[in-house]
Amino acid sequence: MPPTTTPWEELVTSALLGTDRRPPGTGTAPGPVALLDAAALHTVRSRAGLLPAPAAARPGTAPADPRPPLPPAARHRLAQLLADRAAPTGAGGRRGAAPDLTELIPQWLATADLRGYRAPAELLPALLDAARARTDLRPQALAFAGPRGLWLAGLNPEWRFALRGSSGAAQLPEPTDGEAVRRLWEEGLFAERVALLGAVRAHDPGGALALLAGSWSTERAEDRLMFVDSLRTGLSGADEPFLEQALSDRSRNVRATAAELLSALPGSALAGRMAARASSCVNPDLTAAAMSVAVEAPHECDAAMQRDGVVTVPPSGRGERSWWLGQLVEAAPLGSWRGRFGGRSAQEIVALPVADGWREELHAAWCRAAVRQRDPEWARALLGSSSTPPSTGPGTASLAERSKLLAILPAAERAAWVAGFIAAHGLSEAFQLLGVCTVPWPEPLGGSVVDALDIARDAGSYPWSFSGVMGLAERCLDPAAADRLEILTTTPDEPEDASPGAAGYWSEAFRRLVSTLRLRAVMEAELAAGAA
């Protein structure tokens, strides 16, 4: 066929409109086959016409990874998990009874990291692809990928997120090497400097503060904010002088973060100032026959309050005085209320009636204070009994806030409280609370979840409204529970008032739960096979 002179754009137009409606230009034979031949010839000519370019530099040798290799069965399992990552669901989005391997990847990675294995070199590309697609996988996936994963990420622009996520930790100098630390602090990227500050702080808190103070005045506002926020880890009274100075920073966000950190130190001067302000607003009312709580919200937000982190303008829908009051109580040391209320315990103080409709605002502020100060006594008091409905109990009705209070309690106590909550109120409101419980769920929590699912099945409704809890159960139940759950995989007779086909859907969901638990047990055994 003679070489075509028809421009590529005309060939594309003819292909879109059809050769009958728009024949190709001069020099091209009519008909669709001739059009495709011309397009192929045009493509080959374009590629052949590329000018040679200098060869790129050869990449350096991948760094060594001294961690032990995965056991063979675990390596095969990882390949299966990564290959299944992009597999489509069943028809109509129905999952069927097979385990969802994608949801097991985070747990597999966490166990592999805990046992200190290194990632197989041949699976690093698939592992980085998985981490690129799912941000929740990145911390564990990058830890497992190790130095070779970071080296490989540097060769592919699509994996550059790994270099950002690593924070330069792999290249940090020893905290005792003063010259190397100083050079990286002055010349390093921001992520490297944040990682360096954390490493030096773990070794020498005073040295880390000196490092930060030395360059503080020249740092950008957004960087100062991140540096101050990094002091949360290992926060102690030694940080108070630096944070007190940060209260006068020119950035409002820096000032607010410094104030929050200082209020988490009950012995700080700021905590004392907040306690004095809060105690002038919240007092025991001794005029009635029984003690109650009297509240007088502040009438203004003066300059001193603003310097200590009180935000002047409330969010939409909030009154100014209640907004200021909540911030004062939230920042006041919880221990100061015992003396203010005649030595009463947190539980006794929380149980006192609050005058003039201020109870909800006051209890919500105490909840935030308990979370900020990590105070388990106040967390217990504000949670109250698990059998009491959230709308009538102490603290706040917000399940999100209650989950934060639960996170302060020891793991066993946390699980027991949530188990009691499920037994009293069912699963519909328990999803957020289950999310803060340690994995695998201990008893009686695991049994409480299964019992509630069984009750929901017997009620004859579809299982879809419990899909979130069922998904959590697949990942969080103790795998040892699989055998006793086998009885729930059968399809019972449906009552007359049941939703059509509900029993079959429940049976499928429980079969998936059992098979997932058994697969998790096998995965644990495979990863344990290499333990010495």
Coordinates of C-alpha atoms in Angstrom, one line a residue:
M1 CA 0.0 0.0 0.0
P2 CA 1.5 3.4 -0.9
P3 CA 2.4 5.6 2.1
T4 CA -0.4 7.7 3.3
T5 CA -0.2 11.5 3.6
T6 CA -3.5 11.7 5.5
P7 CA -3.1 13.4 8.9
W8 CA -3.7 11.3 11.9
E9 CA -6.6 13.5 13.0
E10 CA -8.5 12.8 9.8
L11 CA -8.0 9.1 10.2
V12 CA -9.5 9.3 13.7
T13 CA -12.4 11.3 12.4
S14 CA -13.2 8.7 9.7
A15 CA -12.9 5.9 12.3
L16 CA -15.4 7.7 14.6
L17 CA -18.0 8.6 11.9
G18 CA -17.5 5.6 9.6
T19 CA -15.8 5.3 6.3
D20 CA -19.1 5.5 4.5
R21 CA -20.0 8.9 5.9
R22 CA -16.5 10.3 6.1
P23 CA -14.0 8.5 3.7
P24 CA -10.3 9.0 4.5
G25 CA -8.4 11.7 2.7
T26 CA -6.4 11.5 -0.5
G27 CA -3.9 8.7 -0.7
T28 CA -5.9 6.3 1.4
A29 CA -7.9 3.5 -0.2
P30 CA -11.6 3.5 0.7
G31 CA -13.1 1.0 3.2
P32 CA -12.6 0.2 6.9
V33 CA -9.8 -2.4 6.3
A34 CA -7.7 0.2 4.4
L35 CA -8.4 2.7 7.1
L36 CA -7.0 0.4 9.8
D37 CA -4.0 -0.4 7.6
A38 CA -3.3 3.3 7.2
A39 CA -3.6 3.9 11.0
A40 CA -1.1 1.0 11.7
L41 CA 1.3 2.4 9.1
H42 CA 1.1 5.9 10.6
T43 CA 1.8 4.5 14.1
V44 CA 4.8 2.5 13.0
R45 CA 6.2 5.5 11.2
S46 CA 5.8 7.7 14.2
R47 CA 7.5 5.3 16.5
A48 CA 10.4 4.7 14.0
G49 CA 10.9 8.5 13.8
L50 CA 11.7 8.9 17.5
L51 CA 15.2 10.4 17.9
P52 CA 17.6 8.4 20.1
A53 CA 18.2 9.8 23.6
P54 CA 21.0 9.4 26.1
A55 CA 20.6 6.3 28.2
A56 CA 19.4 6.9 31.7
A57 CA 21.7 6.1 34.6
R58 CA 21.5 2.6 35.8
P59 CA 19.9 2.4 39.2
G60 CA 22.0 1.6 42.2
T61 CA 22.0 -1.8 44.0
A62 CA 19.0 -2.4 46.2
P63 CA 19.8 -2.2 49.9
A64 CA 20.0 -5.3 52.0
D65 CA 17.2 -6.3 54.3
P66 CA 18.4 -8.4 57.2
R67 CA 15.0 -9.5 58.3
P68 CA 14.2 -13.3 57.9
P69 CA 12.2 -14.4 54.9
L70 CA 8.6 -15.5 55.0
P71 CA 7.8 -19.1 55.4
P72 CA 6.9 -20.6 52.0
A73 CA 3.2 -21.1 52.8
A74 CA 2.9 -17.5 54.1
R75 CA 4.6 -16.2 50.9
H76 CA 2.1 -18.1 48.8
R77 CA -0.7 -16.7 50.9
L78 CA 0.5 -13.1 50.4
A79 CA 0.6 -13.6 46.7
Q80 CA -3.0 -14.9 46.8
L81 CA -4.1 -11.9 48.9
L82 CA -2.5 -9.4 46.6
A83 CA -3.8 -11.1 43.4
D84 CA -7.3 -11.1 44.8
R85 CA -7.2 -7.4 45.7
A86 CA -8.8 -6.3 42.5
A87 CA -11.1 -9.2 42.0
P88 CA -14.7 -8.1 41.3
T89 CA -17.5 -9.1 43.7
G90 CA -20.3 -11.4 42.7
A91 CA -23.3 -10.6 40.6
G92 CA -25.1 -7.6 41.9
G93 CA -22.4 -6.9 44.5
R94 CA -23.4 -10.0 46.5
R95 CA -20.4 -11.4 48.4
G96 CA -21.4 -15.0 48.7
A97 CA -20.0 -17.3 51.3
A98 CA -16.4 -17.0 50.4
P99 CA -14.1 -14.9 52.6
D100 CA -13.2 -11.4 51.4
L101 CA -9.5 -11.7 51.0
T102 CA -9.0 -8.0 50.5
E103 CA -10.2 -7.2 54.0
L104 CA -7.7 -9.7 55.5
I105 CA -4.7 -7.9 54.0
P106 CA -4.3 -5.4 56.9
Q107 CA -4.4 -8.1 59.5
W108 CA -2.0 -10.3 57.6
L109 CA 0.5 -7.4 57.2
A110 CA 0.1 -6.5 60.9
T111 CA 1.0 -10.0 62.0
A112 CA 3.9 -10.2 59.5
D113 CA 5.3 -6.9 60.7
L114 CA 4.9 -8.1 64.3
R115 CA 6.9 -11.2 63.6
G116 CA 9.6 -9.2 61.8
Y117 CA 9.6 -10.8 58.4
R118 CA 10.8 -9.2 55.2
A119 CA 8.7 -8.9 52.1
P120 CA 9.6 -11.2 49.2
A121 CA 11.3 -9.2 46.5
E122 CA 9.1 -10.6 43.7
L123 CA 6.0 -9.3 45.5
L124 CA 7.1 -5.8 46.2
P125 CA 5.5 -4.3 43.0
A126 CA 2.1 -5.8 43.9
L127 CA 2.5 -4.7 47.5
L128 CA 3.3 -1.1 46.5
D129 CA 0.4 -1.1 44.0
A130 CA -2.0 -2.3 46.8
A131 CA -0.7 0.5 49.1
R132 CA -1.1 3.1 46.3
A133 CA -4.7 2.1 45.9
R134 CA -5.6 1.9 49.7
T135 CA -4.2 4.6 52.0
D136 CA -5.2 2.5 55.1
L137 CA -2.6 -0.1 54.0
R138 CA 0.3 2.2 53.7
P139 CA 1.8 2.3 57.2
Q140 CA 1.9 -1.5 57.5
A141 CA 2.7 -2.2 53.8
L142 CA 5.7 0.2 53.8
A143 CA 7.0 -1.2 57.1
F144 CA 6.8 -4.7 55.6
A145 CA 8.3 -3.5 52.3
G146 CA 11.3 -2.2 54.2
P147 CA 14.3 -0.5 52.6
R148 CA 14.0 -2.4 49.4
G149 CA 10.5 -1.2 48.9
L150 CA 11.6 2.4 49.3
W151 CA 14.4 1.8 46.8
L152 CA 12.0 0.4 44.3
A153 CA 9.5 3.2 44.9
G154 CA 12.1 5.7 43.8
L155 CA 12.2 4.1 40.4
N156 CA 8.5 4.4 39.6
P157 CA 6.7 7.8 39.8
E158 CA 3.4 6.0 40.7
W159 CA 5.0 4.8 43.9
R160 CA 6.4 8.1 45.1
F161 CA 3.8 8.2 47.9
A162 CA 6.1 5.6 49.6
L163 CA 8.9 8.1 49.8
R164 CA 6.6 10.7 51.3
G165 CA 5.2 8.2 53.8
S166 CA 8.5 6.9 54.9
S167 CA 9.4 10.3 56.4
G168 CA 13.0 9.6 55.7
A169 CA 13.2 7.3 58.8
A170 CA 15.4 4.8 57.0
Q171 CA 18.1 7.5 56.5
L172 CA 18.1 9.1 59.9
P173 CA 21.4 9.5 61.7
E174 CA 22.0 8.2 65.1
P175 CA 20.6 10.7 67.7
T176 CA 24.0 10.8 69.4
D177 CA 25.7 12.0 66.2
G178 CA 25.4 15.7 66.9
E179 CA 27.0 16.9 63.6
A180 CA 24.8 14.6 61.4
V181 CA 21.7 15.6 63.4
R182 CA 22.4 19.3 63.0
R183 CA 23.1 19.0 59.3
L184 CA 19.9 17.1 58.6
W185 CA 17.9 19.5 60.7
E186 CA 19.2 22.4 58.8
E187 CA 19.2 20.9 55.3
G188 CA 16.7 18.0 55.3
L189 CA 13.2 17.9 53.9
F190 CA 10.3 18.6 56.2
A191 CA 9.3 15.0 56.6
E192 CA 12.9 14.1 57.4
R193 CA 13.1 16.8 60.0
V194 CA 9.8 15.7 61.7
A195 CA 11.1 12.1 61.9
L196 CA 14.5 13.4 63.2
L197 CA 12.8 15.4 65.9
G198 CA 10.9 12.4 67.0
A199 CA 14.0 10.2 67.1
V200 CA 16.1 12.7 69.0
R201 CA 13.2 13.3 71.4
A202 CA 12.9 9.6 72.2
H203 CA 16.6 9.6 73.1
D204 CA 17.1 13.1 74.6
P205 CA 13.9 15.2 75.1
G206 CA 15.9 18.3 76.1
G207 CA 18.1 18.1 73.1
A208 CA 15.0 17.8 70.8
L209 CA 13.5 21.0 72.4
A210 CA 16.8 22.8 72.0
L211 CA 16.9 21.8 68.3
L212 CA 13.4 23.1 67.8
A213 CA 13.9 26.3 69.7
G214 CA 17.1 27.1 67.7
S215 CA 15.2 27.4 64.4
W216 CA 11.7 28.3 65.6
S217 CA 11.7 31.9 64.5
T218 CA 12.6 31.0 60.9
E219 CA 10.1 28.1 60.5
R220 CA 7.0 28.5 58.4
A221 CA 3.6 28.7 60.3
E222 CA 2.4 25.3 58.9
D223 CA 5.7 23.7 59.8
R224 CA 5.7 25.2 63.3
L225 CA 2.2 23.7 63.8
M226 CA 3.4 20.2 62.8
F227 CA 6.4 20.5 65.1
V228 CA 4.3 21.5 68.1
D229 CA 1.8 18.8 67.4
S230 CA 4.7 16.2 67.3
L231 CA 5.3 17.0 71.0
R232 CA 2.2 15.0 71.9
T233 CA 4.3 11.9 71.9
G234 CA 6.2 11.8 75.2
L235 CA 4.6 15.0 76.4
S236 CA 5.8 16.0 79.9
G237 CA 6.3 18.9 82.3
A238 CA 9.7 19.6 80.7
D239 CA 7.9 20.8 77.6
E240 CA 5.9 23.5 79.5
P241 CA 8.4 26.4 79.1
F242 CA 8.6 25.9 75.3
L243 CA 4.8 25.5 75.0
E244 CA 4.1 28.5 77.2
Q245 CA 6.2 30.6 74.8
A246 CA 4.3 29.2 71.9
L247 CA 1.1 30.7 73.3
S248 CA 2.3 34.0 71.9
D249 CA 3.0 32.6 68.5
R250 CA 1.8 34.6 65.5
S251 CA -0.1 31.7 64.2
R252 CA -3.5 31.0 65.7
N253 CA -3.3 27.3 65.0
V254 CA 0.0 27.0 66.8
R255 CA -1.3 28.9 69.8
A256 CA -4.4 26.6 70.0
T257 CA -2.3 23.4 69.8
A258 CA 0.1 24.7 72.4
A259 CA -2.8 25.5 74.7
E260 CA -4.3 22.1 74.1
L261 CA -1.1 20.3 75.0
L262 CA -0.5 22.5 78.1
S263 CA -4.1 21.7 79.3
A264 CA -3.2 18.0 79.1
L265 CA -0.5 18.6 81.7
P266 CA -2.6 19.0 84.9
G267 CA 0.3 20.7 86.7
S268 CA 1.0 23.4 84.1
A269 CA 0.5 27.0 84.8
L270 CA -2.1 27.2 82.0
A271 CA -4.1 24.3 83.5
G272 CA -4.1 26.3 86.8
R273 CA -5.3 29.4 85.1
M274 CA -8.1 27.4 83.3
A275 CA -9.1 25.8 86.6
A276 CA -9.5 29.2 88.2
R277 CA -11.6 30.4 85.4
A278 CA -13.7 27.2 85.3
S279 CA -14.3 27.2 89.0
S280 CA -15.6 30.8 88.8
C281 CA -18.3 29.5 86.4
V282 CA -19.1 26.0 87.9
N283 CA -19.8 25.8 91.6
P284 CA -21.7 23.6 94.1
D285 CA -25.1 25.1 95.0
L286 CA -25.5 24.8 98.7
T287 CA -28.8 26.7 99.0
A288 CA -31.0 23.8 98.2
A289 CA -31.7 20.8 100.4
A290 CA -29.5 18.6 98.3
M291 CA -26.3 19.7 96.6
S292 CA -26.5 20.5 92.9
V293 CA -24.3 22.2 90.4
A294 CA -24.7 25.9 89.6
V295 CA -23.4 27.3 86.3
E296 CA -22.7 30.9 85.4
A297 CA -21.1 31.0 81.9
P298 CA -18.5 33.8 81.3
H299 CA -19.8 37.1 80.0
E300 CA -16.7 37.9 77.9
C301 CA -13.6 36.4 76.3
D302 CA -10.8 38.7 77.3
A303 CA -7.3 38.8 75.9
A304 CA -5.8 36.5 78.5
M305 CA -8.4 33.8 77.7
Q306 CA -7.6 34.1 74.0
R307 CA -3.9 33.8 74.7
D308 CA -4.6 30.6 76.6
G309 CA -6.4 29.1 73.6
V310 CA -10.0 30.1 74.0
V311 CA -11.5 30.6 70.6
T312 CA -13.7 33.7 70.6
V313 CA -16.1 33.1 67.7
P314 CA -18.4 30.0 68.2
P315 CA -19.5 27.7 65.4
S316 CA -22.8 28.4 63.7
G317 CA -25.7 27.6 66.0
R318 CA -23.7 27.8 69.3
G319 CA -24.1 30.6 71.8
E320 CA -21.0 32.6 72.7
R321 CA -21.2 32.1 76.5
S322 CA -21.8 28.3 76.3
W323 CA -19.0 28.0 73.7
W324 CA -16.6 29.8 76.1
L325 CA -17.7 27.8 79.1
G326 CA -17.1 24.5 77.3
Q327 CA -13.6 25.5 76.4
L328 CA -12.8 26.5 80.0
V329 CA -14.1 23.3 81.5
E330 CA -12.5 21.2 78.9
A331 CA -9.1 22.7 79.6
A332 CA -9.3 22.6 83.4
P333 CA -7.7 19.7 85.3
L334 CA -10.3 17.2 86.3
G335 CA -8.6 16.7 89.6
S336 CA -9.5 20.2 90.6
W337 CA -13.2 19.4 90.8
R338 CA -12.8 17.0 93.7
G339 CA -11.8 19.8 96.1
R340 CA -14.4 22.1 94.6
F341 CA -17.2 19.6 95.5
G342 CA -16.2 18.6 99.0
G343 CA -14.0 15.7 98.2
R344 CA -16.6 13.8 96.1
S345 CA -15.5 11.3 93.5
A346 CA -15.9 11.7 89.8
Q347 CA -18.9 9.4 89.8
E348 CA -20.6 11.4 92.6
I349 CA -19.9 14.8 90.9
V350 CA -21.3 13.6 87.6
A351 CA -24.4 12.3 89.3
L352 CA -25.2 15.7 90.8
P353 CA -28.1 17.6 89.2
V354 CA -27.1 20.6 87.1
A355 CA -29.3 23.7 87.3
D356 CA -30.8 25.8 84.5
G357 CA -30.3 23.3 81.7
W358 CA -26.5 23.4 81.7
R359 CA -26.1 19.6 82.2
E360 CA -25.6 18.6 78.6
E361 CA -23.0 21.3 78.0
L362 CA -21.1 20.7 81.2
H363 CA -21.0 16.9 80.8
A364 CA -19.9 17.2 77.2
A365 CA -17.0 19.4 78.3
W366 CA -16.1 17.0 81.0
C367 CA -16.1 14.2 78.4
R368 CA -13.6 16.1 76.2
A369 CA -11.5 16.9 79.3
A370 CA -11.4 13.2 80.2
V371 CA -10.2 12.2 76.7
R372 CA -7.6 15.0 76.6
Q373 CA -6.2 14.1 80.0
R374 CA -6.6 10.4 79.6
D375 CA -8.4 10.1 82.9
P376 CA -10.0 6.6 83.4
E377 CA -11.9 7.5 86.6
W378 CA -13.8 10.3 84.9
A379 CA -14.2 8.2 81.7
R380 CA -16.0 5.5 83.8
A381 CA -18.2 8.1 85.5
L382 CA -19.2 9.7 82.3
L383 CA -19.9 6.4 80.5
G384 CA -22.1 5.2 83.4
S385 CA -23.7 1.8 83.3
S386 CA -23.7 0.1 79.9
S387 CA -27.3 -0.9 80.5
T388 CA -28.4 2.8 80.8
P389 CA -29.7 4.3 77.5
P390 CA -27.2 6.9 76.2
S391 CA -30.0 9.5 76.0
T392 CA -30.7 9.3 79.7
G393 CA -27.3 8.4 81.2
P394 CA -24.4 10.7 82.2
G395 CA -21.9 12.1 79.9
T396 CA -23.1 12.6 76.3
A397 CA -25.4 10.7 74.1
S398 CA -22.9 10.9 71.2
L399 CA -21.6 7.4 70.5
A400 CA -18.5 8.9 68.8
E401 CA -17.7 10.7 72.1
R402 CA -18.4 7.6 74.1
S403 CA -16.1 5.5 71.9
K404 CA -13.3 8.0 72.8
L405 CA -14.0 7.6 76.5
L406 CA -13.9 3.8 76.1
A407 CA -10.5 4.0 74.5
I408 CA -9.1 5.3 77.8
L409 CA -10.1 2.2 79.7
P410 CA -8.1 -1.0 79.9
A411 CA -8.8 -3.4 77.1
A412 CA -10.7 -6.0 79.2
E413 CA -12.9 -3.4 80.9
R414 CA -13.6 -1.8 77.5
A415 CA -14.7 -5.1 76.0
A416 CA -16.9 -6.0 79.0
W417 CA -18.6 -2.6 78.9
V418 CA -19.4 -2.9 75.2
A419 CA -20.6 -6.5 75.7
G420 CA -23.1 -5.2 78.3
F421 CA -24.1 -2.4 76.0
I422 CA -24.9 -4.8 73.2
A423 CA -26.8 -7.1 75.5
A424 CA -29.0 -4.2 76.7
H425 CA -29.4 -2.2 73.5
G426 CA -28.6 -4.6 70.6
L427 CA -26.2 -4.0 67.7
S428 CA -27.7 -1.1 65.9
E429 CA -25.9 1.5 67.9
A430 CA -22.8 -0.5 68.8
F431 CA -20.7 -0.3 65.6
Q432 CA -18.6 2.7 66.7
L433 CA -18.1 1.2 70.1
L434 CA -16.9 -2.1 68.7
G435 CA -14.3 -0.2 66.7
V436 CA -12.2 0.7 69.8
C437 CA -12.1 -2.8 71.2
T438 CA -8.9 -4.8 70.9
V439 CA -8.6 -7.7 68.4
P440 CA -9.4 -10.5 68.7
W441 CA -12.5 -9.7 70.7
P442 CA -12.3 -11.4 74.1
E443 CA -15.2 -12.9 75.9
P444 CA -17.8 -11.9 76.8
L445 CA -17.7 -9.5 73.9
G446 CA -17.4 -12.0 71.1
G447 CA -20.3 -14.1 72.5
S448 CA -22.4 -11.0 72.9
V449 CA -22.0 -10.0 69.3
V450 CA -22.8 -13.5 68.0
D451 CA -25.8 -13.7 70.3
A452 CA -27.1 -10.4 69.0
L453 CA -26.6 -11.5 65.4
D454 CA -28.5 -14.8 66.2
I455 CA -31.4 -12.8 67.7
A456 CA -31.5 -10.6 64.6
R457 CA -31.6 -13.6 62.4
D458 CA -34.5 -15.1 64.4
A459 CA -36.4 -11.8 64.0
G460 CA -36.7 -12.6 60.3
S461 CA -35.2 -9.4 58.9
Y462 CA -32.6 -9.3 56.2
P463 CA -29.0 -9.3 57.3
W464 CA -28.0 -6.3 55.2
S465 CA -28.5 -3.7 58.0
F466 CA -25.9 -5.7 60.0
S467 CA -23.4 -6.0 57.3
G468 CA -21.0 -3.6 59.0
V469 CA -21.0 -5.5 62.2
M470 CA -20.8 -8.8 60.3
G471 CA -17.7 -7.5 58.5
L472 CA -16.1 -6.5 61.8
A473 CA -16.9 -9.9 63.3
E474 CA -15.1 -11.6 60.3
R475 CA -12.0 -9.6 61.2
C476 CA -12.2 -9.3 65.0
L477 CA -13.8 -12.5 66.4
D478 CA -11.4 -15.0 67.9
P479 CA -10.8 -17.7 65.1
A480 CA -11.4 -20.3 67.8
A481 CA -15.1 -19.4 67.7
A482 CA -15.6 -21.0 64.3
D483 CA -16.6 -24.4 65.5
R484 CA -19.3 -23.2 67.8
L485 CA -20.7 -20.9 65.1
E486 CA -21.1 -23.9 62.7
I487 CA -24.7 -24.4 63.9
L488 CA -25.7 -21.0 62.6
T489 CA -24.7 -21.8 59.0
T490 CA -27.8 -24.0 58.6
T491 CA -30.9 -22.5 57.0
P492 CA -33.8 -22.6 59.5
D493 CA -37.5 -22.6 58.7
E494 CA -38.7 -19.1 58.0
P495 CA -41.6 -17.8 60.2
E496 CA -44.6 -16.5 58.4
D497 CA -43.9 -12.9 59.0
A498 CA -40.2 -13.1 58.0
S499 CA -38.8 -11.3 54.9
P500 CA -38.8 -13.6 51.9
G501 CA -35.5 -15.4 51.6
A502 CA -34.0 -13.8 54.7
A503 CA -33.0 -17.2 56.3
G504 CA -31.0 -18.1 53.2
Y505 CA -29.1 -14.8 53.3
W506 CA -28.4 -15.2 57.0
S507 CA -27.1 -18.7 56.4
E508 CA -24.8 -17.5 53.7
A509 CA -23.5 -14.6 55.9
F510 CA -22.7 -17.1 58.7
R511 CA -21.0 -19.5 56.3
R512 CA -18.8 -16.6 55.2
L513 CA -18.1 -15.7 58.8
V514 CA -17.1 -19.3 59.7
S515 CA -14.9 -19.7 56.6
T516 CA -13.2 -16.4 57.2
L517 CA -12.4 -17.3 60.9
R518 CA -10.9 -20.6 59.8
L519 CA -8.9 -18.9 57.1
R520 CA -7.6 -16.4 59.6
A521 CA -6.5 -19.3 61.8
V522 CA -4.7 -20.9 58.9
M523 CA -3.0 -17.6 58.1
E524 CA -1.8 -17.2 61.7
A525 CA -0.4 -20.8 61.6
E526 CA 1.4 -20.1 58.3
L527 CA 3.1 -17.0 59.7
A528 CA 4.0 -18.8 62.9
A529 CA 5.7 -21.6 61.0
G530 CA 8.9 -19.7 60.7
A531 CA 9.2 -18.8 64.4
A532 CA 12.3 -20.2 66.0

